[in-house]
Amino acid sequence: DIHMTQSPSSLSASVGDRVTITCRASQSISNYLNWYQQKPGKAPKLLIYTASSLQSGVPSTFSGSGSGTDFTLTISNLQPEDYATYYCQHSYSPPYSFGQGTKLEIK
Amino acid sequence: QVQLQESGPGLVKPSETLSLTCTVSGGSISSYYWNWIRQPPGKGLEWIGYIFYSGSTKYNPSLKSRVSISLDKSENQFSLKLSSVTAEDTAVYYCASRGYNYGFFEYWGQGTLVTVSS
């Protein structure tokens, strides 16, 4: 099974900042990597699929990159609504797995 | 726009079977892989398994011996059964759709909390 590791587990940043979250896969997953945003009490929301494709309706302040085993999610110009927990997920082959999450908090 | 809605008991006794149903609207049940994903309180996400329109299934090996996912095409619903539950199965259970390609979960239900307790 493929294991996903995110870093950091938590992050404090200010409105207007640029932040980067990293996700590493235990083996190569090509570009089968997706990112989700989850706010308290809500279902996760798809942000980025296949490592760098922006889901429809998601602001262009979100971007993703990477391939193989190392991936990043970058949020530029942080807005108050961006404070949430972010998860990566591989879709290379079942069983699909998620990273442990990165909680983005207001500094 | 596909919409998903979970339903089922919010409380299940230890050793019994957890049963949930997801109702699909706004889209064809033949167009996606239908998944169950869970999240224990305060923890991360765990993929449970999926069923395809053809009836083929795939389960997480960590739960495989206890999980069954079925499909009711006439009702546009799919269901989860998890047997021999313990307190560790307490979680918010989500149903979600996965397209043919790339395996991302595009549409999600709102989630339903299932507590395992006597």
CSV table of N, CA and C in Angstrom, one decimal, chain B residues 14-15 19 21-22 28-29 32 35 37 40 45 54 60 64 71 73 75-77 80-85 90 92 117:
chain,number,residue,atom,x,y,z
B,14,PRO,N,-21.9,-2.1,19.8
B,14,PRO,CA,-20.7,-2.9,19.5
B,14,PRO,C,-21.0,-4.3,19.1
B,15,SER,N,-20.3,-4.9,18.2
B,15,SER,CA,-20.4,-6.2,17.6
B,15,SER,C,-21.6,-6.3,16.5
B,19,SER,N,-25.0,0.1,9.0
B,19,SER,CA,-25.6,0.1,7.6
B,19,SER,C,-25.9,1.5,7.2
B,21,THR,N,-26.8,4.2,3.7
B,21,THR,CA,-27.2,4.4,2.3
B,21,THR,C,-26.8,5.8,1.8
B,22,CYS,N,-26.4,5.8,0.6
B,22,CYS,CA,-26.1,7.1,-0.1
B,22,CYS,C,-27.1,7.2,-1.3
B,28,SER,N,-26.1,10.4,-13.3
B,28,SER,CA,-26.4,9.0,-13.6
B,28,SER,C,-25.5,8.2,-12.7
B,29,ILE,N,-26.1,7.2,-12.1
B,29,ILE,CA,-25.3,6.3,-11.3
B,29,ILE,C,-24.4,5.4,-12.1
B,32,TYR,N,-20.0,7.0,-12.6
B,32,TYR,CA,-18.9,7.2,-11.6
B,32,TYR,C,-18.7,5.9,-10.9
B,35,ASN,N,-18.0,5.7,-3.8
B,35,ASN,CA,-17.1,5.4,-2.7
B,35,ASN,C,-17.7,5.7,-1.3
B,37,ILE,N,-16.0,6.8,2.5
B,37,ILE,CA,-14.8,7.4,3.1
B,37,ILE,C,-15.2,7.7,4.5
B,40,PRO,N,-12.7,9.5,11.6
B,40,PRO,CA,-12.9,9.5,13.1
B,40,PRO,C,-12.9,10.9,13.6
B,45,LEU,N,-8.7,11.2,7.1
B,45,LEU,CA,-9.6,10.5,6.2
B,45,LEU,C,-9.1,9.1,5.8
B,54,SER,N,-21.1,-1.6,-12.8
B,54,SER,CA,-21.1,-3.0,-13.2
B,54,SER,C,-21.3,-4.0,-12.0
B,60,ASN,N,-10.7,-1.4,1.0
B,60,ASN,CA,-9.5,-1.2,1.7
B,60,ASN,C,-9.1,-2.5,2.5
B,64,LYS,N,-11.4,-5.1,4.7
B,64,LYS,CA,-12.0,-5.9,3.7
B,64,LYS,C,-12.8,-7.1,4.3
B,71,LEU,N,-25.1,-1.8,-4.6
B,71,LEU,CA,-25.7,-0.8,-5.5
B,71,LEU,C,-27.2,-1.2,-5.8
B,73,LYS,N,-29.6,0.2,-8.5
B,73,LYS,CA,-29.7,1.1,-9.6
B,73,LYS,C,-31.1,1.7,-9.8
B,75,GLU,N,-33.1,2.6,-7.5
B,75,GLU,CA,-33.3,3.7,-6.5
B,75,GLU,C,-32.2,4.7,-6.6
B,76,ASN,N,-31.2,4.6,-7.5
B,76,ASN,CA,-30.1,5.5,-7.5
B,76,ASN,C,-29.4,5.6,-6.2
B,77,GLN,N,-29.1,4.4,-5.6
B,77,GLN,CA,-28.5,4.4,-4.2
B,77,GLN,C,-27.4,3.4,-4.2
B,80,LEU,N,-23.5,0.8,2.3
B,80,LEU,CA,-22.3,0.3,3.0
B,80,LEU,C,-22.8,-0.5,4.2
B,81,LYS,N,-22.2,-1.7,4.3
B,81,LYS,CA,-22.4,-2.5,5.5
B,81,LYS,C,-21.0,-2.8,6.1
B,82,LEU,N,-20.8,-2.5,7.4
B,82,LEU,CA,-19.6,-2.8,8.1
B,82,LEU,C,-20.0,-3.6,9.4
B,83,SER,N,-19.5,-4.9,9.4
B,83,SER,CA,-19.9,-5.8,10.4
B,83,SER,C,-18.9,-5.8,11.6
B,84,SER,N,-19.4,-6.3,12.7
B,84,SER,CA,-18.6,-6.5,14.0
B,84,SER,C,-17.9,-5.2,14.4
B,85,VAL,N,-18.7,-4.2,14.5
B,85,VAL,CA,-18.2,-2.8,14.8
B,85,VAL,C,-17.7,-2.7,16.2
B,90,THR,N,-16.3,4.4,15.2
B,90,THR,CA,-17.0,5.6,15.4
B,90,THR,C,-16.3,6.7,14.5
B,92,VAL,N,-17.4,10.0,11.2
B,92,VAL,CA,-18.2,10.6,10.2
B,92,VAL,C,-18.0,9.8,8.9
B,117,SER,N,-21.6,2.5,20.4
B,117,SER,CA,-21.7,2.5,21.8
B,117,SER,C,-22.9,1.7,22.3
